[in-house]
Amino acid sequence: MSQVHSNLQRSAWSDWWEGTRRTDIWWTLAWFDIVLRYRRSMLGPLWLTLSMGAMIGGMGPLYSSLFGTELSKFFPHLALGIIFWGFFSSMVADACNAFVSSANYLKQGYFPISLFVWRSIARNLIQFAHQIVLYVPVAIWAGISVGWHALLVFPAFAIAIINAHALGLLLGLICTRYRDVTQIVTSLMQMLMFLTPVLWLPENLPSRAKYILWNPFAQMLDLLRTPLMGGIANPYSWFGILGWTALSLIGSCLLFKKYRRRVVYWL
């Protein structure tokens, strides 16, 4: 039996673990993606920081005036909202194209498909690292003091990565089979940006419309942003995001087990 054939006969768990443990491959591929994107650029990935900084700097005073909110309170809220939402939306967009954009690798030989989901996550983590540094001068200017509860960002970020990987497998499989789903997801993310407190404060929301804060992106944003602003996230956000995580893990596991071998035929 050939090695390729024996690899295809592995269990779903073995297939997932083989891709997950090869950090050397997916981190290298992710780094090369960033390098190639900014090839022959003098500043390289620093353009990510500068472009995001220009957006935050331009929108902060404007939206603070529109909403009648003190700039020192609104600016950190907006900065973290834009940074984290950029991370979320980029993760989802890359999840839809995780396998399609890796077609050359998948067609040339056996690769565990989970490897390419980790590749997209690693690429977005590199981009996020270039953008989150913008919050440091904003927090210093606004005089934000964080306590021990800021450490809750780490478990919240771990949950975000787990969800990103689950959605990567789920959306990657669906969007590889049905290419129109990518456009649907893109349109949905554009709508969800305005239904998530990225550009506005939750306390400005009328009581009858509080239900929109139950969308998973709003809950994840609450868990990540509130501790960095010196507060404590709503306990309901933890319950909600843990429930959503369980559903996404179940859905991704079922699809991964059943359809992982068909990806190469769908490309």
Short mmCIF file of C-alpha atoms in Angstrom, two decimals:
data_model
loop_
_atom_site.label_atom_id
_atom_site.label_comp_id
_atom_site.label_asym_id
_atom_site.label_seq_id
_atom_site.Cartn_x
_atom_site.Cartn_y
_atom_site.Cartn_z
CA MET A 1 0.00 0.00 0.00
CA SER A 2 1.41 3.38 -0.93
CA GLN A 3 2.12 5.99 1.70
CA VAL A 4 -0.42 8.36 0.16
CA HIS A 5 -3.12 5.72 0.26
CA SER A 6 -2.33 4.76 3.85
CA ASN A 7 -2.43 8.42 4.90
CA LEU A 8 -5.88 8.84 3.36
CA GLN A 9 -7.10 5.91 5.41
CA ARG A 10 -6.18 7.55 8.70
CA SER A 11 -8.84 8.35 11.22
CA ALA A 12 -10.18 11.89 11.44
CA TRP A 13 -8.37 12.40 14.74
CA SER A 14 -5.02 11.24 13.32
CA ASP A 15 -5.52 13.44 10.28
CA TRP A 16 -6.26 16.49 12.45
CA TRP A 17 -3.37 15.84 14.82
CA GLU A 18 -0.90 15.37 11.99
CA GLY A 19 -1.73 18.82 10.64
CA THR A 20 -1.85 20.47 14.04
CA ARG A 21 1.50 19.23 15.31
CA ARG A 22 3.43 20.41 12.23
CA THR A 23 3.90 23.92 13.54
CA ASP A 24 7.11 24.22 11.56
CA ILE A 25 5.20 23.93 8.29
CA TRP A 26 2.17 26.14 8.90
CA TRP A 27 4.09 28.88 10.69
CA THR A 28 6.63 28.98 7.85
CA LEU A 29 3.89 29.09 5.21
CA ALA A 30 2.09 31.86 7.12
CA TRP A 31 5.27 33.92 7.39
CA PHE A 32 6.00 33.49 3.69
CA ASP A 33 2.46 34.67 2.92
CA ILE A 34 3.18 37.91 4.78
CA VAL A 35 6.61 38.31 3.20
CA LEU A 36 5.29 37.77 -0.32
CA ARG A 37 2.39 40.17 0.23
CA TYR A 38 4.81 43.00 1.09
CA ARG A 39 7.62 42.02 -1.24
CA ARG A 40 9.71 45.00 -2.41
CA SER A 41 7.96 47.22 0.13
CA MET A 42 10.25 49.37 2.27
CA LEU A 43 8.10 49.19 5.41
CA GLY A 44 6.79 45.67 4.90
CA PRO A 45 4.19 44.54 7.45
CA LEU A 46 4.46 47.90 9.21
CA TRP A 47 1.97 49.11 6.62
CA LEU A 48 -0.59 47.08 8.58
CA THR A 49 0.16 49.20 11.64
CA LEU A 50 0.19 52.50 9.79
CA SER A 51 -3.03 51.92 7.85
CA MET A 52 -4.90 50.76 10.95
CA GLY A 53 -3.49 53.68 12.96
CA ALA A 54 -4.65 56.16 10.33
CA MET A 55 -8.15 54.67 10.39
CA ILE A 56 -8.40 54.80 14.18
CA GLY A 57 -6.93 58.30 14.37
CA GLY A 58 -9.34 59.62 11.77
CA MET A 59 -12.50 57.94 13.06
CA GLY A 60 -11.97 58.53 16.79
CA PRO A 61 -12.64 62.28 17.04
CA LEU A 62 -15.35 62.13 14.36
CA TYR A 63 -17.44 59.36 15.91
CA SER A 64 -16.88 60.73 19.40
CA SER A 65 -18.51 64.00 18.26
CA LEU A 66 -21.32 62.19 16.44
CA PHE A 67 -22.24 60.12 19.49
CA GLY A 68 -21.65 62.95 21.96
CA THR A 69 -19.19 60.85 23.97
CA GLU A 70 -16.04 62.03 25.72
CA LEU A 71 -13.05 61.27 23.51
CA SER A 72 -10.94 59.79 26.32
CA LYS A 73 -13.68 57.20 26.90
CA PHE A 74 -14.64 56.53 23.31
CA PHE A 75 -11.18 56.42 21.70
CA PRO A 76 -9.95 53.24 23.47
CA HIS A 77 -13.31 51.60 22.84
CA LEU A 78 -13.12 52.37 19.14
CA ALA A 79 -9.45 51.43 18.81
CA LEU A 80 -9.91 47.99 20.33
CA GLY A 81 -13.18 47.50 18.46
CA ILE A 82 -11.60 48.16 15.07
CA ILE A 83 -8.49 46.09 15.84
CA PHE A 84 -10.41 43.06 17.09
CA TRP A 85 -13.08 43.28 14.40
CA GLY A 86 -10.36 43.39 11.75
CA PHE A 87 -8.98 40.22 13.33
CA PHE A 88 -12.41 38.52 13.38
CA SER A 89 -13.39 39.43 9.84
CA SER A 90 -10.00 38.47 8.44
CA MET A 91 -10.18 35.12 10.22
CA VAL A 92 -13.62 34.38 8.78
CA ALA A 93 -12.65 35.47 5.26
CA ASP A 94 -9.52 33.33 5.32
CA ALA A 95 -11.51 30.41 6.73
CA CYS A 96 -13.71 30.44 3.63
CA ASN A 97 -10.67 30.26 1.37
CA ALA A 98 -8.39 28.09 3.53
CA PHE A 99 -8.45 25.15 1.11
CA VAL A 100 -9.15 26.97 -2.14
CA SER A 101 -6.08 29.18 -1.68
CA SER A 102 -3.99 26.08 -0.86
CA ALA A 103 -5.13 24.08 -3.90
CA ASN A 104 -1.60 23.80 -5.29
CA TYR A 105 -0.38 22.03 -2.17
CA LEU A 106 -3.39 19.77 -1.81
CA LYS A 107 -3.31 18.66 -5.46
CA GLN A 108 0.40 17.84 -5.50
CA GLY A 109 0.49 15.45 -2.57
CA TYR A 110 -0.97 14.40 0.74
CA PHE A 111 -1.30 17.14 3.31
CA PRO A 112 -3.58 17.06 6.37
CA ILE A 113 -6.21 19.70 5.62
CA SER A 114 -6.13 21.03 9.18
CA LEU A 115 -2.61 22.25 8.43
CA PHE A 116 -3.97 24.89 6.04
CA VAL A 117 -6.52 26.10 8.56
CA TRP A 118 -3.68 26.63 11.05
CA ARG A 119 -1.77 28.40 8.29
CA SER A 120 -4.56 30.96 7.87
CA ILE A 121 -4.84 31.42 11.65
CA ALA A 122 -1.09 31.94 11.99
CA ARG A 123 -1.11 34.49 9.17
CA ASN A 124 -3.85 36.46 10.91
CA LEU A 125 -2.04 36.26 14.25
CA ILE A 126 1.01 37.86 12.65
CA GLN A 127 -1.13 40.64 11.24
CA PHE A 128 -2.91 41.08 14.58
CA ALA A 129 0.44 41.41 16.38
CA HIS A 130 1.31 44.33 14.11
CA GLN A 131 -1.99 46.06 14.90
CA ILE A 132 -2.60 45.50 18.62
CA VAL A 133 0.49 47.59 19.46
CA LEU A 134 -1.57 50.63 18.44
CA TYR A 135 -3.61 50.26 21.61
CA VAL A 136 -0.61 50.96 23.87
CA PRO A 137 -0.31 54.70 23.06
CA VAL A 138 -4.12 55.03 23.07
CA ALA A 139 -4.36 53.47 26.55
CA ILE A 140 -1.54 55.67 27.86
CA TRP A 141 -3.16 58.81 26.44
CA ALA A 142 -6.58 57.88 27.88
CA GLY A 143 -5.09 57.07 31.27
CA ILE A 144 -6.48 53.53 31.39
CA SER A 145 -5.27 51.44 34.33
CA VAL A 146 -5.71 47.69 34.12
CA GLY A 147 -5.77 45.28 37.04
CA TRP A 148 -5.52 41.54 37.52
CA HIS A 149 -8.74 41.02 35.56
CA ALA A 150 -6.84 42.00 32.41
CA LEU A 151 -5.42 38.47 32.54
CA LEU A 152 -8.86 37.21 31.50
CA VAL A 153 -7.87 38.31 27.99
CA PHE A 154 -5.71 35.19 27.67
CA PRO A 155 -8.43 32.55 28.17
CA ALA A 156 -10.76 34.67 26.03
CA PHE A 157 -8.16 34.79 23.26
CA ALA A 158 -7.67 31.02 23.54
CA ILE A 159 -11.42 30.58 23.04
CA ALA A 160 -11.21 32.87 20.00
CA ILE A 161 -8.48 30.68 18.48
CA ILE A 162 -10.48 27.50 19.15
CA ASN A 163 -13.49 29.05 17.42
CA ALA A 164 -11.32 30.26 14.54
CA HIS A 165 -10.01 26.75 13.96
CA ALA A 166 -13.46 25.17 14.22
CA LEU A 167 -14.92 27.74 11.80
CA GLY A 168 -11.90 27.27 9.55
CA LEU A 169 -12.68 23.58 9.14
CA LEU A 170 -16.42 24.17 8.92
CA LEU A 171 -16.43 27.09 6.48
CA GLY A 172 -13.42 25.77 4.61
CA LEU A 173 -15.22 22.55 3.75
CA ILE A 174 -18.54 24.21 2.92
CA CYS A 175 -17.04 27.02 0.83
CA THR A 176 -14.80 24.63 -1.08
CA ARG A 177 -17.85 22.62 -2.11
CA TYR A 178 -20.22 25.58 -2.59
CA ARG A 179 -18.24 28.65 -3.71
CA ASP A 180 -21.23 31.01 -3.44
CA VAL A 181 -21.22 30.60 0.33
CA THR A 182 -18.07 32.75 0.48
CA GLN A 183 -20.00 35.72 -0.90
CA ILE A 184 -22.85 35.10 1.53
CA VAL A 185 -20.45 35.01 4.48
CA THR A 186 -18.71 38.20 3.31
CA SER A 187 -22.03 40.05 3.09
CA LEU A 188 -23.08 38.70 6.47
CA MET A 189 -19.87 39.91 8.11
CA GLN A 190 -20.40 43.40 6.69
CA MET A 191 -23.87 43.48 8.23
CA LEU A 192 -22.67 42.07 11.57
CA MET A 193 -20.09 44.83 11.89
CA PHE A 194 -22.92 47.34 12.37
CA LEU A 195 -24.83 44.99 14.70
CA THR A 196 -21.76 44.57 16.90
CA PRO A 197 -20.53 47.36 19.23
CA VAL A 198 -17.44 48.12 17.20
CA LEU A 199 -18.19 51.76 16.37
CA TRP A 200 -20.81 52.46 19.06
CA LEU A 201 -21.15 52.01 22.81
CA PRO A 202 -23.48 49.28 24.14
CA GLU A 203 -24.94 51.66 26.73
CA ASN A 204 -26.24 53.87 23.90
CA LEU A 205 -28.39 50.99 22.67
CA PRO A 206 -32.13 51.17 23.45
CA SER A 207 -33.28 48.51 25.89
CA ARG A 208 -35.59 46.92 23.33
CA ALA A 209 -32.63 46.27 21.02
CA LYS A 210 -30.30 44.66 23.59
CA TYR A 211 -30.84 41.29 21.95
CA ILE A 212 -28.32 42.10 19.21
CA LEU A 213 -25.57 41.90 21.85
CA TRP A 214 -26.17 38.15 21.94
CA ASN A 215 -24.46 37.61 18.61
CA PRO A 216 -21.21 35.66 19.17
CA PHE A 217 -18.99 38.40 17.76
CA ALA A 218 -20.39 40.93 20.24
CA GLN A 219 -19.79 38.47 23.09
CA MET A 220 -16.27 37.68 21.95
CA LEU A 221 -15.51 41.37 21.58
CA ASP A 222 -16.80 42.00 25.10
CA LEU A 223 -14.53 39.29 26.52
CA LEU A 224 -11.46 40.66 24.73
CA ARG A 225 -12.01 44.41 24.92
CA THR A 226 -13.52 45.04 28.37
CA PRO A 227 -10.55 43.70 30.43
CA LEU A 228 -8.13 45.84 28.41
CA MET A 229 -10.22 48.89 29.28
CA GLY A 230 -10.05 48.25 33.00
CA GLY A 231 -13.42 46.53 33.33
CA ILE A 232 -14.86 43.05 33.72
CA ALA A 233 -16.77 41.37 30.91
CA ASN A 234 -20.41 40.44 31.37
CA PRO A 235 -20.73 36.85 32.72
CA TYR A 236 -23.42 36.20 30.12
CA SER A 237 -20.79 36.74 27.43
CA TRP A 238 -18.80 33.82 28.86
CA PHE A 239 -21.84 31.54 28.90
CA GLY A 240 -22.88 32.58 25.42
CA ILE A 241 -19.47 32.17 23.81
CA LEU A 242 -18.89 28.80 25.49
CA GLY A 243 -22.21 27.57 24.09
CA TRP A 244 -21.31 28.87 20.65
CA THR A 245 -17.88 27.20 20.90
CA ALA A 246 -19.48 23.85 21.71
CA LEU A 247 -21.79 24.13 18.68
CA SER A 248 -18.99 25.13 16.32
CA LEU A 249 -16.78 22.29 17.55
CA ILE A 250 -19.55 19.72 17.09
CA GLY A 251 -20.39 20.99 13.60
CA SER A 252 -16.77 21.13 12.46
CA CYS A 253 -16.00 17.65 13.84
CA LEU A 254 -18.96 16.09 12.04
CA LEU A 255 -18.14 17.70 8.69
CA PHE A 256 -14.43 17.06 9.04
CA LYS A 257 -14.96 13.37 9.76
CA LYS A 258 -17.32 12.88 6.83
CA TYR A 259 -15.94 15.11 4.08
CA ARG A 260 -12.22 15.69 4.69
CA ARG A 261 -11.20 13.19 1.97
CA ARG A 262 -13.32 14.94 -0.68
CA VAL A 263 -11.62 18.35 -0.47
CA VAL A 264 -9.06 17.61 -3.16
CA TYR A 265 -11.83 16.55 -5.58
CA TRP A 266 -13.73 19.78 -4.98
CA LEU A 267 -10.80 22.03 -5.80
#
